[in-house]
Amino acid sequence: MAHPHKSFLDWLGGHLLSCPFKSQFGIDCPGCGLQRSVLALLKGNLIDSFRFYPATLPLIFIVLFTILHLKFDFKFGAQLIKIVFAGIAVIVLINYIYKIYNHQLLS
Amino acid sequence: MSEEQENPQENKPIDLSKNEESTVQPINEGPVTPPPFQQPPPFQQPPPFGQFGGMGQQNLPNSTAALVLGILSIPGCCCYGLGLIFGIVAWVLAAGDIKKYRLNPNLYAISSYKNTKAGKVCAIIGSILSLLYIICIILMIAVFGWAALRDPELMKELLREKGLGN
């Protein structure tokens, strides 16, 4: 059972959508690494996932939470979504600035 | 107890008593009086349930769409500025809904109003990020020129000169 699953993930790894920004300019965009990160997460590799793109976990959390919130209507839901979303935006920005300062744009 | 005695005027027990009275006084219009009392009950019935049980108020029409699009605007900001479109659409939808709510606050559920506001905040943040991304592209074009854009290798060389690449 595990084998076809793994091969599917490998196939997915070979067929990631290429970032238009990167294919044009040759450098990473603020969203680069998201797909690799999700793939690492699917393989169960949490640390790699965080290294590729730190905002993946909060993003997945906010998507799932939004679905639950729309279904069950939590009292604090809207507030939490706003806070987490602002956090994600800050993480994305910090991640990109960090990449620029550490010359990882051409990876 | 006194309330119970007052309220049932709209219900059947008092009708029975009135019927008894009408039997005592056959000339009175006993059977005619109940119909006006039977009209109020529709007001006492709880209004139709919304999706979020018990609120009894309808949701704003675009609250869900605004929230979802607002959240999608961050993941979308890396794909040809798709996030900017998502963000602006969500922003407009949310602004329209907020206006609707302000015109008629009692008609809509407050939870959907909160959702809409959250959607608006998310849309604004997502739009700003996407805008930064697009400004970044324009700056690149301005600094490096079109020739470098056509040629990734040349671009890398230029970047190394500027000290951005390794």
mmCIF file of N, CA and C in Angstrom, chain A residues 15-92:
data_model
loop_
_atom_site.group_PDB
_atom_site.id
_atom_site.type_symbol
_atom_site.label_atom_id
_atom_site.label_comp_id
_atom_site.label_asym_id
_atom_site.label_seq_id
_atom_site.Cartn_x
_atom_site.Cartn_y
_atom_site.Cartn_z
ATOM 1 N N HIS A 15 6.811 17.021 -11.020
ATOM 2 C CA HIS A 15 5.859 17.798 -11.825
ATOM 3 C C HIS A 15 5.365 19.033 -11.093
ATOM 4 N N LEU A 16 6.250 19.658 -10.313
ATOM 5 C CA LEU A 16 5.844 20.901 -9.650
ATOM 6 C C LEU A 16 5.679 21.996 -10.683
ATOM 7 N N LEU A 17 4.713 22.871 -10.423
ATOM 8 C CA LEU A 17 4.527 24.020 -11.304
ATOM 9 C C LEU A 17 5.724 24.945 -11.144
ATOM 10 N N SER A 18 6.265 25.372 -12.262
ATOM 11 C CA SER A 18 7.427 26.251 -12.136
ATOM 12 C C SER A 18 6.943 27.682 -11.935
ATOM 13 N N CYS A 19 7.646 28.364 -11.063
ATOM 14 C CA CYS A 19 7.250 29.731 -10.724
ATOM 15 C C CYS A 19 7.549 30.659 -11.897
ATOM 16 N N PRO A 20 6.571 31.417 -12.355
ATOM 17 C CA PRO A 20 6.801 32.303 -13.506
ATOM 18 C C PRO A 20 7.888 33.326 -13.227
ATOM 19 N N PHE A 21 7.900 33.812 -12.006
ATOM 20 C CA PHE A 21 8.899 34.812 -11.619
ATOM 21 C C PHE A 21 10.298 34.233 -11.735
ATOM 22 N N LYS A 22 10.442 33.009 -11.236
ATOM 23 C CA LYS A 22 11.769 32.403 -11.233
ATOM 24 C C LYS A 22 12.213 32.032 -12.638
ATOM 25 N N SER A 23 11.278 31.555 -13.449
ATOM 26 C CA SER A 23 11.666 31.176 -14.799
ATOM 27 C C SER A 23 11.975 32.407 -15.636
ATOM 28 N N GLN A 24 11.368 33.540 -15.289
ATOM 29 C CA GLN A 24 11.667 34.784 -16.011
ATOM 30 C C GLN A 24 12.983 35.400 -15.548
ATOM 31 N N PHE A 25 13.088 35.582 -14.240
ATOM 32 C CA PHE A 25 14.188 36.377 -13.707
ATOM 33 C C PHE A 25 15.342 35.530 -13.185
ATOM 34 N N GLY A 26 15.077 34.256 -12.915
ATOM 35 C CA GLY A 26 16.144 33.420 -12.400
ATOM 36 C C GLY A 26 16.346 33.532 -10.914
ATOM 37 N N ILE A 27 15.503 34.301 -10.231
ATOM 38 C CA ILE A 27 15.621 34.376 -8.770
ATOM 39 C C ILE A 27 14.293 34.024 -8.130
ATOM 40 N N ASP A 28 14.371 33.697 -6.855
ATOM 41 C CA ASP A 28 13.164 33.279 -6.138
ATOM 42 C C ASP A 28 12.182 34.432 -5.961
ATOM 43 N N CYS A 29 10.908 34.089 -5.956
ATOM 44 C CA CYS A 29 9.873 35.068 -5.598
ATOM 45 C C CYS A 29 9.476 34.821 -4.141
ATOM 46 N N PRO A 30 8.674 35.688 -3.552
ATOM 47 C CA PRO A 30 8.311 35.493 -2.136
ATOM 48 C C PRO A 30 7.593 34.182 -1.867
ATOM 49 N N GLY A 31 7.014 33.576 -2.900
ATOM 50 C CA GLY A 31 6.266 32.352 -2.664
ATOM 51 C C GLY A 31 7.035 31.101 -3.012
ATOM 52 N N CYS A 32 8.249 31.258 -3.479
ATOM 53 C CA CYS A 32 9.016 30.090 -3.915
ATOM 54 C C CYS A 32 9.347 29.208 -2.717
ATOM 55 N N GLY A 33 9.201 27.906 -2.928
ATOM 56 C CA GLY A 33 9.469 26.962 -1.856
ATOM 57 C C GLY A 33 8.200 26.381 -1.280
ATOM 58 N N LEU A 34 7.070 26.992 -1.601
ATOM 59 C CA LEU A 34 5.802 26.524 -1.030
ATOM 60 C C LEU A 34 5.499 25.094 -1.470
ATOM 61 N N GLN A 35 5.666 24.828 -2.764
ATOM 62 C CA GLN A 35 5.326 23.489 -3.265
ATOM 63 C C GLN A 35 6.277 22.443 -2.719
ATOM 64 N N ARG A 36 7.585 22.786 -2.694
ATOM 65 C CA ARG A 36 8.558 21.846 -2.128
ATOM 66 C C ARG A 36 8.236 21.589 -0.667
ATOM 67 N N SER A 37 7.820 22.676 -0.009
ATOM 68 C CA SER A 37 7.514 22.556 1.414
ATOM 69 C C SER A 37 6.320 21.645 1.655
ATOM 70 N N VAL A 38 5.268 21.839 0.833
ATOM 71 C CA VAL A 38 4.079 20.987 0.983
ATOM 72 C C VAL A 38 4.441 19.534 0.702
ATOM 73 N N LEU A 39 5.297 19.334 -0.300
ATOM 74 C CA LEU A 39 5.719 17.979 -0.645
ATOM 75 C C LEU A 39 6.470 17.337 0.514
ATOM 76 N N ALA A 40 7.366 18.124 1.122
ATOM 77 C CA ALA A 40 8.113 17.603 2.264
ATOM 78 C C ALA A 40 7.166 17.248 3.401
ATOM 79 N N LEU A 41 6.148 18.069 3.559
ATOM 80 C CA LEU A 41 5.165 17.820 4.611
ATOM 81 C C LEU A 41 4.397 16.534 4.322
ATOM 82 N N LEU A 42 4.039 16.319 3.048
ATOM 83 C CA LEU A 42 3.321 15.102 2.684
ATOM 84 C C LEU A 42 4.173 13.876 2.939
ATOM 85 N N LYS A 43 5.509 14.045 2.802
ATOM 86 C CA LYS A 43 6.400 12.919 3.088
ATOM 87 C C LYS A 43 6.636 12.773 4.579
ATOM 88 N N GLY A 44 6.099 13.691 5.347
ATOM 89 C CA GLY A 44 6.229 13.584 6.792
ATOM 90 C C GLY A 44 7.464 14.255 7.345
ATOM 91 N N ASN A 45 8.113 15.061 6.525
ATOM 92 C CA ASN A 45 9.362 15.686 6.962
ATOM 93 C C ASN A 45 9.091 17.122 7.398
ATOM 94 N N LEU A 46 8.815 17.279 8.686
ATOM 95 C CA LEU A 46 8.363 18.577 9.184
ATOM 96 C C LEU A 46 9.470 19.627 9.119
ATOM 97 N N ILE A 47 10.684 19.239 9.469
ATOM 98 C CA ILE A 47 11.779 20.214 9.540
ATOM 99 C C ILE A 47 12.144 20.710 8.147
ATOM 100 N N ASP A 48 12.216 19.767 7.199
ATOM 101 C CA ASP A 48 12.492 20.166 5.820
ATOM 102 C C ASP A 48 11.421 21.111 5.308
ATOM 103 N N SER A 49 10.172 20.774 5.656
ATOM 104 C CA SER A 49 9.051 21.600 5.224
ATOM 105 C C SER A 49 9.223 23.023 5.735
ATOM 106 N N PHE A 50 9.617 23.135 7.005
ATOM 107 C CA PHE A 50 9.797 24.470 7.577
ATOM 108 C C PHE A 50 10.972 25.183 6.924
ATOM 109 N N ARG A 51 12.017 24.430 6.572
ATOM 110 C CA ARG A 51 13.190 25.067 5.972
ATOM 111 C C ARG A 51 12.882 25.588 4.565
ATOM 112 N N PHE A 52 12.096 24.823 3.825
ATOM 113 C CA PHE A 52 11.760 25.262 2.469
ATOM 114 C C PHE A 52 10.898 26.516 2.504
ATOM 115 N N TYR A 53 9.921 26.509 3.386
ATOM 116 C CA TYR A 53 8.969 27.633 3.416
ATOM 117 C C TYR A 53 8.281 27.656 4.763
ATOM 118 N N PRO A 54 8.647 28.575 5.644
ATOM 119 C CA PRO A 54 8.145 28.546 7.025
ATOM 120 C C PRO A 54 6.647 28.789 7.145
ATOM 121 N N ALA A 55 6.038 29.398 6.138
ATOM 122 C CA ALA A 55 4.628 29.776 6.284
ATOM 123 C C ALA A 55 3.679 28.657 5.897
ATOM 124 N N THR A 56 4.222 27.482 5.512
ATOM 125 C CA THR A 56 3.324 26.423 5.028
ATOM 126 C C THR A 56 2.360 25.940 6.105
ATOM 127 N N LEU A 57 2.927 25.640 7.279
ATOM 128 C CA LEU A 57 2.061 25.100 8.334
ATOM 129 C C LEU A 57 0.946 26.068 8.710
ATOM 130 N N PRO A 58 1.266 27.350 8.982
ATOM 131 C CA PRO A 58 0.170 28.297 9.277
ATOM 132 C C PRO A 58 -0.823 28.418 8.136
ATOM 133 N N LEU A 59 -0.335 28.351 6.901
ATOM 134 C CA LEU A 59 -1.251 28.458 5.759
ATOM 135 C C LEU A 59 -2.233 27.293 5.743
ATOM 136 N N ILE A 60 -1.690 26.068 5.915
ATOM 137 C CA ILE A 60 -2.572 24.904 5.921
ATOM 138 C C ILE A 60 -3.538 24.996 7.096
ATOM 139 N N PHE A 61 -2.992 25.462 8.232
ATOM 140 C CA PHE A 61 -3.861 25.605 9.404
ATOM 141 C C PHE A 61 -5.001 26.576 9.117
ATOM 142 N N ILE A 62 -4.680 27.712 8.496
ATOM 143 C CA ILE A 62 -5.727 28.722 8.318
ATOM 144 C C ILE A 62 -6.771 28.251 7.314
ATOM 145 N N VAL A 63 -6.340 27.493 6.303
ATOM 146 C CA VAL A 63 -7.313 26.987 5.327
ATOM 147 C C VAL A 63 -8.265 26.001 6.005
ATOM 148 N N LEU A 64 -7.671 25.059 6.757
ATOM 149 C CA LEU A 64 -8.527 24.082 7.450
ATOM 150 C C LEU A 64 -9.443 24.763 8.452
ATOM 151 N N PHE A 65 -8.856 25.714 9.184
ATOM 152 C CA PHE A 65 -9.657 26.392 10.207
ATOM 153 C C PHE A 65 -10.799 27.190 9.583
ATOM 154 N N THR A 66 -10.525 27.791 8.427
ATOM 155 C CA THR A 66 -11.583 28.558 7.763
ATOM 156 C C THR A 66 -12.733 27.656 7.349
ATOM 157 N N ILE A 67 -12.374 26.478 6.824
ATOM 158 C CA ILE A 67 -13.434 25.544 6.433
ATOM 159 C C ILE A 67 -14.272 25.168 7.662
ATOM 160 N N LEU A 68 -13.562 24.839 8.763
ATOM 161 C CA LEU A 68 -14.289 24.479 9.982
ATOM 162 C C LEU A 68 -15.126 25.641 10.481
ATOM 163 N N HIS A 69 -14.541 26.840 10.401
ATOM 164 C CA HIS A 69 -15.245 28.021 10.912
ATOM 165 C C HIS A 69 -16.516 28.300 10.118
ATOM 166 N N LEU A 70 -16.421 28.139 8.800
ATOM 167 C CA LEU A 70 -17.607 28.379 7.979
ATOM 168 C C LEU A 70 -18.671 27.321 8.251
ATOM 169 N N LYS A 71 -18.214 26.137 8.669
ATOM 170 C CA LYS A 71 -19.148 25.046 8.921
ATOM 171 C C LYS A 71 -19.808 25.212 10.294
ATOM 172 N N PHE A 72 -18.980 25.487 11.323
ATOM 173 C CA PHE A 72 -19.493 25.465 12.692
ATOM 174 C C PHE A 72 -19.618 26.836 13.332
ATOM 175 N N ASP A 73 -19.039 27.865 12.710
ATOM 176 C CA ASP A 73 -19.185 29.224 13.203
ATOM 177 C C ASP A 73 -18.712 29.397 14.641
ATOM 178 N N PHE A 74 -17.377 29.326 14.824
ATOM 179 C CA PHE A 74 -16.823 29.568 16.149
ATOM 180 C C PHE A 74 -16.987 31.030 16.531
ATOM 181 N N LYS A 75 -17.071 31.273 17.831
ATOM 182 C CA LYS A 75 -17.294 32.637 18.305
ATOM 183 C C LYS A 75 -16.077 33.517 18.029
ATOM 184 N N PHE A 76 -14.890 32.939 18.270
ATOM 185 C CA PHE A 76 -13.650 33.696 18.139
ATOM 186 C C PHE A 76 -13.050 33.530 16.746
ATOM 187 N N GLY A 77 -13.772 32.849 15.850
ATOM 188 C CA GLY A 77 -13.182 32.429 14.576
ATOM 189 C C GLY A 77 -12.657 33.565 13.727
ATOM 190 N N ALA A 78 -13.512 34.580 13.494
ATOM 191 C CA ALA A 78 -13.113 35.663 12.599
ATOM 192 C C ALA A 78 -11.874 36.372 13.130
ATOM 193 N N GLN A 79 -11.850 36.592 14.442
ATOM 194 C CA GLN A 79 -10.710 37.273 15.056
ATOM 195 C C GLN A 79 -9.433 36.461 14.863
ATOM 196 N N LEU A 80 -9.539 35.144 15.121
ATOM 197 C CA LEU A 80 -8.364 34.276 15.010
ATOM 198 C C LEU A 80 -7.852 34.253 13.576
ATOM 199 N N ILE A 81 -8.778 34.191 12.614
ATOM 200 C CA ILE A 81 -8.361 34.166 11.210
ATOM 201 C C ILE A 81 -7.576 35.424 10.874
ATOM 202 N N LYS A 82 -8.086 36.577 11.350
ATOM 203 C CA LYS A 82 -7.389 37.839 11.069
ATOM 204 C C LYS A 82 -5.978 37.808 11.629
ATOM 205 N N ILE A 83 -5.840 37.365 12.901
ATOM 206 C CA ILE A 83 -4.520 37.378 13.548
ATOM 207 C C ILE A 83 -3.564 36.439 12.835
ATOM 208 N N VAL A 84 -4.036 35.206 12.559
ATOM 209 C CA VAL A 84 -3.166 34.224 11.913
ATOM 210 C C VAL A 84 -2.751 34.711 10.530
ATOM 211 N N PHE A 85 -3.708 35.356 9.843
ATOM 212 C CA PHE A 85 -3.414 35.826 8.486
ATOM 213 C C PHE A 85 -2.339 36.906 8.516
ATOM 214 N N ALA A 86 -2.478 37.839 9.458
ATOM 215 C CA ALA A 86 -1.446 38.874 9.579
ATOM 216 C C ALA A 86 -0.104 38.233 9.909
ATOM 217 N N GLY A 87 -0.143 37.203 10.779
ATOM 218 C CA GLY A 87 1.092 36.492 11.116
ATOM 219 C C GLY A 87 1.730 35.875 9.890
ATOM 220 N N ILE A 88 0.894 35.269 9.029
ATOM 221 C CA ILE A 88 1.428 34.642 7.816
ATOM 222 C C ILE A 88 2.101 35.679 6.934
ATOM 223 N N ALA A 89 1.427 36.824 6.782
ATOM 224 C CA ALA A 89 2.004 37.876 5.939
ATOM 225 C C ALA A 89 3.363 38.297 6.479
ATOM 226 N N VAL A 90 3.471 38.450 7.790
ATOM 227 C CA VAL A 90 4.748 38.850 8.394
ATOM 228 C C VAL A 90 5.802 37.764 8.164
ATOM 229 N N ILE A 91 5.389 36.489 8.336
ATOM 230 C CA ILE A 91 6.346 35.393 8.137
ATOM 231 C C ILE A 91 6.866 35.397 6.705
ATOM 232 N N VAL A 92 5.941 35.576 5.728
ATOM 233 C CA VAL A 92 6.356 35.574 4.325
ATOM 234 C C VAL A 92 7.361 36.688 4.074
#
